[in-house]
Amino acid sequence: MMTQSAAIHVPVMPREVLRLLQLEQGLTVFDGTLGAAGHSSQILPRILPGGLLIGTDRDPMMLGFARARLNHPQAMLYRASYTDAVNILSESGVRGVDRVLLDLGLSSDQLADRNRGFGFDAGGPLDMRFCPDEGTPAAELLLRSQEQIAAIFTSWGEEPAADRIAAEIVRLRNSGAPVQTAADLVSCVESITGRNRTPVTRVFQALRIAANEELQRVSAMLETVLPQILNPHAIAAVISFHSLEDRIVKNAFRSNPGWKVLTNTPVTAQPAEIRINPRSRPAKLRIARWEPQQ
Ligand SMILES: C[S@@+](CC[C@H](N)C(=O)[O-])C[C@H]1O[C@@H](n2cnc3c(N)ncnc32)[C@H](O)[C@@H]1O
């Protein structure tokens, strides 16, 4: 069923995800963030025979990895945003789903692609879009007004030096040396905040979130889309990687009485996993069951 793919991404908390999703034969599972199918390639055998896996990823590169791993008639994979789930399901004739997984953010494969601009050492243009023909490339976001740039760093990165960094970006632009690559951005931020990776990380995170409208999509998915596609008693698992994302997930699960939260405090990776896969350190897994009110 599975063939080898060249993906390097290691799935986060796979044992916890598989256990808490309470997988069984015959279920319909929606993996909104397929990535390289690290989770889904372990989910599919647990729902067969009779089960169906529907997966989406916005990034054609990641969908290629997923297809290489999940070549099975009971796996239907789409290049789409998870927020398109209502249309995807109705076009595929699927009435509802029993399990949902959202493993938010970006994969190690995207980070490692030096042409995408996600990593600090990326050599190509500062793009950062998951989907190459949708959204605004990060370099274009940096052509906006100083106030708008600062607002991105504040809203999506909670960066205290947002105003000063934005002012420096505009100064460089006006002096004919605009920030165009990841390396340009790192040196610009470090010229303001010193050689400290925390502000650089926050600024990169903020631009990526803005370029992909990530947080708006998470909110829309949890608040509007899932209630339309979930079967009663369905279970949703969401893994987030920073506090802004986790707050949205926590509040969405709390604000709709249809959700019964199964994790009062989020599940985090065990020390042994963090040692092998440091990317799992900030991950927070929240689970809720959908019990719509009659
Ligand atoms: C952390 S990775 C998922 C890794 C995957 N669980 C695995 O184990 O291989 C997140 C993936 O979500 C995708 N993604 C982000 N936002 C998305 C959206 N709105 N719709 C669909 N895919 C999205 C990214 O392109 C990326 O491939």
Short mmCIF file of C-alpha atoms and ligand atoms in Angstrom, two decimals:
data_model
loop_
_atom_site.label_atom_id
_atom_site.label_comp_id
_atom_site.label_asym_id
_atom_site.label_seq_id
_atom_site.Cartn_x
_atom_site.Cartn_y
_atom_site.Cartn_z
CA MET A 1 0.00 0.00 0.00
CA MET A 2 2.68 2.54 0.97
CA THR A 3 5.63 3.37 -1.23
CA GLN A 4 8.81 5.17 -0.21
CA SER A 5 8.82 8.95 -0.37
CA ALA A 6 11.66 11.36 0.18
CA ALA A 7 9.91 13.37 2.87
CA ILE A 8 11.92 14.22 5.99
CA HIS A 9 9.09 15.44 8.24
CA VAL A 10 8.62 13.38 11.42
CA PRO A 11 5.00 13.39 12.65
CA VAL A 12 4.42 14.91 16.09
CA MET A 13 2.89 12.86 18.93
CA PRO A 14 1.82 10.03 16.60
CA ARG A 15 1.05 7.57 19.41
CA GLU A 16 -1.07 10.11 21.29
CA VAL A 17 -2.93 11.15 18.13
CA LEU A 18 -3.72 7.55 17.15
CA ARG A 19 -4.87 6.63 20.66
CA LEU A 20 -6.97 9.72 21.35
CA LEU A 21 -8.66 9.61 17.95
CA GLN A 22 -10.05 6.18 19.00
CA LEU A 23 -9.66 4.81 15.50
CA GLU A 24 -11.58 1.76 14.37
CA GLN A 25 -12.49 -0.03 11.17
CA GLY A 26 -15.04 1.66 8.95
CA LEU A 27 -14.55 5.25 10.12
CA THR A 28 -14.32 8.24 7.78
CA VAL A 29 -11.34 10.43 8.70
CA PHE A 30 -10.55 13.93 7.43
CA ASP A 31 -6.88 14.92 7.66
CA GLY A 32 -6.94 18.63 6.83
CA THR A 33 -3.17 19.06 6.94
CA LEU A 34 -1.85 15.97 5.18
CA GLY A 35 1.74 17.15 4.88
CA ALA A 36 3.82 14.11 4.00
CA ALA A 37 1.07 11.86 5.39
CA GLY A 38 3.14 10.95 8.42
CA HIS A 39 -0.01 10.71 10.55
CA SER A 40 -2.37 9.60 7.81
CA SER A 41 -0.20 6.70 6.69
CA GLN A 42 -0.66 5.33 10.22
CA ILE A 43 -4.36 6.23 10.38
CA LEU A 44 -5.39 4.50 7.13
CA PRO A 45 -4.52 0.90 8.11
CA ARG A 46 -6.46 1.34 11.35
CA ILE A 47 -9.74 2.27 9.62
CA LEU A 48 -9.58 -0.44 6.93
CA PRO A 49 -11.51 -2.34 5.79
CA GLY A 50 -14.50 -0.14 5.19
CA GLY A 51 -12.93 3.15 6.26
CA LEU A 52 -12.22 6.21 4.15
CA LEU A 53 -9.45 8.77 4.49
CA ILE A 54 -10.01 12.21 2.96
CA GLY A 55 -7.00 14.52 3.04
CA THR A 56 -6.17 18.06 2.00
CA ASP A 57 -2.99 20.11 1.75
CA ARG A 58 -2.58 23.51 0.11
CA ASP A 59 0.97 22.78 -0.95
CA PRO A 60 1.45 20.77 -4.19
CA MET A 61 4.89 19.63 -3.02
CA MET A 62 3.44 18.17 0.18
CA LEU A 63 0.55 16.59 -1.70
CA GLY A 64 3.14 14.85 -3.88
CA PHE A 65 4.78 13.35 -0.79
CA ALA A 66 1.39 12.34 0.60
CA ARG A 67 0.33 10.67 -2.65
CA ALA A 68 3.56 8.66 -2.72
CA ARG A 69 2.79 7.30 0.75
CA LEU A 70 -0.97 6.88 0.50
CA ASN A 71 -1.59 5.14 -2.79
CA HIS A 72 -4.83 3.40 -1.87
CA PRO A 73 -8.40 3.51 -3.26
CA GLN A 74 -9.73 4.36 0.20
CA ALA A 75 -7.54 7.50 0.40
CA MET A 76 -8.88 10.55 -1.43
CA LEU A 77 -6.34 13.37 -1.45
CA TYR A 78 -6.96 16.93 -2.58
CA ARG A 79 -4.82 19.98 -3.16
CA ALA A 80 -7.04 22.37 -1.24
CA SER A 81 -7.41 24.27 1.99
CA TYR A 82 -9.04 22.33 4.79
CA THR A 83 -11.56 25.18 4.89
CA ASP A 84 -12.90 23.82 1.54
CA ALA A 85 -14.01 20.62 3.28
CA VAL A 86 -17.75 21.19 2.78
CA ASN A 87 -17.38 21.35 -1.03
CA ILE A 88 -14.86 18.50 -1.14
CA LEU A 89 -17.15 16.22 0.80
CA SER A 90 -20.23 17.05 -1.22
CA GLU A 91 -18.34 16.55 -4.52
CA SER A 92 -17.06 13.19 -3.26
CA GLY A 93 -20.50 12.11 -2.10
CA VAL A 94 -19.38 11.79 1.53
CA ARG A 95 -22.12 12.71 4.00
CA GLY A 96 -20.05 13.31 7.13
CA VAL A 97 -16.79 12.52 8.86
CA ASP A 98 -16.11 10.70 12.13
CA ARG A 99 -12.58 11.92 12.90
CA VAL A 100 -10.63 15.07 12.04
CA LEU A 101 -6.95 15.83 12.39
CA LEU A 102 -5.42 19.29 11.99
CA ASP A 103 -1.65 19.40 12.51
CA LEU A 104 -1.14 23.12 12.03
CA GLY A 105 1.76 25.14 10.73
CA LEU A 106 4.42 24.00 8.32
CA SER A 107 6.29 20.77 7.75
CA SER A 108 10.03 20.18 7.97
CA ASP A 109 10.02 19.57 4.21
CA GLN A 110 8.72 23.08 3.53
CA LEU A 111 11.24 24.53 5.98
CA ALA A 112 14.06 22.65 4.27
CA ASP A 113 13.15 23.89 0.78
CA ARG A 114 15.54 26.85 0.44
CA ASN A 115 13.51 28.31 -2.43
CA ARG A 116 10.40 28.92 -0.32
CA GLY A 117 11.76 31.46 2.19
CA PHE A 118 10.50 29.66 5.32
CA GLY A 119 13.90 29.05 6.92
CA PHE A 120 16.33 31.64 8.27
CA ASP A 121 19.00 30.52 5.80
CA ALA A 122 16.72 30.27 2.76
CA GLY A 123 18.48 31.68 -0.27
CA GLY A 124 15.52 32.31 -2.58
CA PRO A 125 12.93 35.07 -2.45
CA LEU A 126 10.99 35.57 0.76
CA ASP A 127 7.77 33.85 -0.33
CA MET A 128 6.44 31.68 2.58
CA ARG A 129 3.17 30.78 0.89
CA PHE A 130 1.94 27.22 1.32
CA CYS A 131 0.10 27.50 -1.97
CA PRO A 132 2.26 29.07 -4.70
CA ASP A 133 -0.66 30.70 -6.50
CA GLU A 134 -2.69 32.00 -3.54
CA GLY A 135 -2.07 34.67 -0.93
CA THR A 136 0.54 37.42 -0.76
CA PRO A 137 4.26 36.54 -0.80
CA ALA A 138 6.02 37.68 2.38
CA ALA A 139 8.36 39.98 0.41
CA GLU A 140 5.29 41.83 -0.89
CA LEU A 141 3.90 42.19 2.63
CA LEU A 142 7.13 44.02 3.45
CA LEU A 143 6.32 46.64 0.76
CA ARG A 144 3.35 47.86 2.82
CA SER A 145 3.38 50.94 5.05
CA GLN A 146 5.47 50.96 8.23
CA GLU A 147 2.30 50.83 10.36
CA GLN A 148 0.92 47.86 8.43
CA ILE A 149 4.21 45.95 8.69
CA ALA A 150 4.43 46.64 12.42
CA ALA A 151 0.83 45.46 12.82
CA ILE A 152 1.73 42.11 11.20
CA PHE A 153 4.67 41.61 13.59
CA THR A 154 2.54 42.60 16.59
CA SER A 155 -0.65 40.72 15.72
CA TRP A 156 0.83 37.46 14.46
CA GLY A 157 4.21 37.42 16.22
CA GLU A 158 3.59 39.37 19.45
CA GLU A 159 7.01 40.92 18.80
CA PRO A 160 7.76 43.80 21.25
CA ALA A 161 10.21 45.48 18.83
CA ALA A 162 7.67 45.42 15.96
CA ASP A 163 7.69 49.21 15.42
CA ARG A 164 11.48 49.52 15.32
CA ILE A 165 11.89 46.52 13.00
CA ALA A 166 9.19 47.86 10.66
CA ALA A 167 10.91 51.26 10.61
CA GLU A 168 14.20 49.61 9.64
CA ILE A 169 12.51 47.62 6.85
CA VAL A 170 11.10 50.87 5.42
CA ARG A 171 14.46 52.65 5.82
CA LEU A 172 16.24 49.88 3.89
CA ARG A 173 13.58 50.01 1.19
CA ASN A 174 13.94 53.79 0.83
CA SER A 175 17.71 53.48 0.65
CA GLY A 176 17.42 51.12 -2.35
CA ALA A 177 18.28 47.91 -0.45
CA PRO A 178 14.86 46.34 0.26
CA VAL A 179 14.50 43.16 2.31
CA GLN A 180 14.00 40.47 -0.34
CA THR A 181 15.42 37.23 1.04
CA ALA A 182 15.30 35.36 4.33
CA ALA A 183 18.94 36.25 4.94
CA ASP A 184 18.12 39.97 4.38
CA LEU A 185 15.32 39.73 6.93
CA VAL A 186 17.47 37.98 9.54
CA SER A 187 20.18 40.64 9.29
CA CYS A 188 17.59 43.45 9.36
CA VAL A 189 15.93 42.11 12.54
CA GLU A 190 19.30 41.39 14.19
CA SER A 191 20.48 44.93 13.41
CA ILE A 192 17.64 46.13 15.67
CA THR A 193 17.35 43.44 18.35
CA GLY A 194 20.90 42.02 18.45
CA ARG A 195 21.99 38.46 17.70
CA ASN A 196 19.01 36.86 19.39
CA ARG A 197 16.95 34.27 17.54
CA THR A 198 13.71 34.92 19.46
CA PRO A 199 12.69 38.13 17.64
CA VAL A 200 13.78 36.61 14.31
CA THR A 201 11.59 33.57 14.99
CA ARG A 202 8.62 35.78 15.90
CA VAL A 203 9.00 37.92 12.77
CA PHE A 204 9.24 34.87 10.48
CA GLN A 205 6.22 33.32 12.20
CA ALA A 206 4.21 36.53 11.80
CA LEU A 207 4.97 36.83 8.08
CA ARG A 208 4.16 33.18 7.42
CA ILE A 209 0.85 33.47 9.26
CA ALA A 210 -0.03 36.63 7.33
CA ALA A 211 1.05 35.25 3.94
CA ASN A 212 -1.24 32.23 4.41
CA GLU A 213 -4.05 33.78 6.48
CA GLU A 214 -3.38 30.89 8.82
CA LEU A 215 -5.23 31.99 11.93
CA GLN A 216 -8.34 33.12 10.06
CA ARG A 217 -8.47 29.66 8.45
CA VAL A 218 -8.11 27.84 11.77
CA SER A 219 -10.96 29.89 13.28
CA ALA A 220 -13.19 29.40 10.24
CA MET A 221 -12.51 25.66 10.25
CA LEU A 222 -13.32 25.11 13.91
CA GLU A 223 -16.22 27.54 14.18
CA THR A 224 -17.99 27.24 10.82
CA VAL A 225 -16.73 24.34 8.70
CA LEU A 226 -16.47 21.45 11.16
CA PRO A 227 -20.01 21.86 12.52
CA GLN A 228 -21.22 21.33 8.92
CA ILE A 229 -19.24 18.15 8.21
CA LEU A 230 -18.99 16.25 11.49
CA ASN A 231 -21.15 13.24 12.26
CA PRO A 232 -22.53 13.12 15.82
CA HIS A 233 -19.88 11.80 18.27
CA ALA A 234 -17.08 12.73 15.84
CA ILE A 235 -13.69 13.44 17.42
CA ALA A 236 -11.42 16.32 16.38
CA ALA A 237 -7.71 16.50 17.20
CA VAL A 238 -5.80 19.74 16.70
CA ILE A 239 -2.05 20.19 17.14
CA SER A 240 -0.83 23.77 17.44
CA PHE A 241 2.69 25.11 17.69
CA HIS A 242 2.38 28.56 19.24
CA SER A 243 0.22 30.36 21.75
CA LEU A 244 -1.86 32.35 19.25
CA GLU A 245 -2.94 29.18 17.48
CA ASP A 246 -3.55 27.27 20.70
CA ARG A 247 -5.71 30.10 22.09
CA ILE A 248 -7.93 29.97 19.01
CA VAL A 249 -8.34 26.19 19.35
CA LYS A 250 -9.04 26.37 23.09
CA ASN A 251 -11.60 29.16 22.69
CA ALA A 252 -13.32 27.57 19.68
CA PHE A 253 -13.79 24.30 21.57
CA ARG A 254 -15.10 26.18 24.62
CA SER A 255 -17.41 28.62 22.87
CA ASN A 256 -19.66 26.14 21.06
CA PRO A 257 -21.68 23.94 23.43
CA GLY A 258 -21.63 21.24 20.74
CA TRP A 259 -17.99 20.47 21.62
CA LYS A 260 -17.25 18.23 24.59
CA VAL A 261 -13.61 18.91 25.39
CA LEU A 262 -11.69 15.70 26.13
CA THR A 263 -8.39 17.40 27.06
CA ASN A 264 -8.81 20.07 29.76
CA THR A 265 -5.11 20.73 29.55
CA PRO A 266 -3.42 20.12 26.21
CA VAL A 267 -1.42 16.95 25.63
CA THR A 268 2.28 17.60 25.06
CA ALA A 269 5.14 15.47 23.74
CA GLN A 270 7.04 13.17 26.10
CA PRO A 271 10.71 14.00 26.80
CA ALA A 272 11.79 10.95 24.77
CA GLU A 273 9.98 12.27 21.69
CA ILE A 274 11.35 15.80 22.19
CA ARG A 275 14.88 14.34 22.27
CA ILE A 276 14.38 12.60 18.93
CA ASN A 277 12.17 15.26 17.32
CA PRO A 278 12.81 18.73 18.86
CA ARG A 279 10.05 20.15 16.67
CA SER A 280 7.57 18.43 19.00
CA ARG A 281 8.63 20.55 22.01
CA PRO A 282 6.10 23.41 21.63
CA ALA A 283 3.31 21.22 20.25
CA LYS A 284 -0.04 21.21 22.04
CA LEU A 285 -2.68 18.63 21.20
CA ARG A 286 -6.32 19.35 22.03
CA ILE A 287 -9.15 16.89 21.47
CA ALA A 288 -12.91 17.43 21.49
CA ARG A 289 -15.94 15.32 20.67
CA TRP A 290 -18.83 16.74 18.65
CA GLU A 291 -22.13 16.25 20.45
CA PRO A 292 -24.48 18.64 18.66
CA GLN A 293 -27.49 19.81 20.63
CA GLN A 294 -30.79 18.49 19.24
C1 LIG B 1 2.77 20.22 10.23
S1 LIG B 1 2.47 19.85 8.56
C2 LIG B 1 1.51 18.38 8.66
C3 LIG B 1 2.35 17.15 8.81
C4 LIG B 1 1.59 15.84 8.73
N1 LIG B 1 0.66 15.70 9.83
C5 LIG B 1 2.55 14.69 8.72
O1 LIG B 1 2.64 14.00 9.74
O2 LIG B 1 3.23 14.47 7.71
C6 LIG B 1 1.25 21.02 8.14
C7 LIG B 1 0.78 20.94 6.71
O3 LIG B 1 -0.44 21.67 6.63
C8 LIG B 1 -0.50 22.32 5.39
N2 LIG B 1 -1.45 23.40 5.54
C9 LIG B 1 -1.32 24.55 6.24
N3 LIG B 1 -2.45 25.27 6.17
C10 LIG B 1 -3.33 24.54 5.44
C11 LIG B 1 -4.69 24.73 5.04
N4 LIG B 1 -5.39 25.84 5.37
N5 LIG B 1 -5.29 23.76 4.33
C12 LIG B 1 -4.62 22.62 3.98
N6 LIG B 1 -3.33 22.39 4.32
C13 LIG B 1 -2.71 23.34 5.05
C14 LIG B 1 0.93 22.73 5.12
O4 LIG B 1 1.13 22.92 3.73
C15 LIG B 1 1.72 21.54 5.68
O5 LIG B 1 2.00 20.60 4.68
#
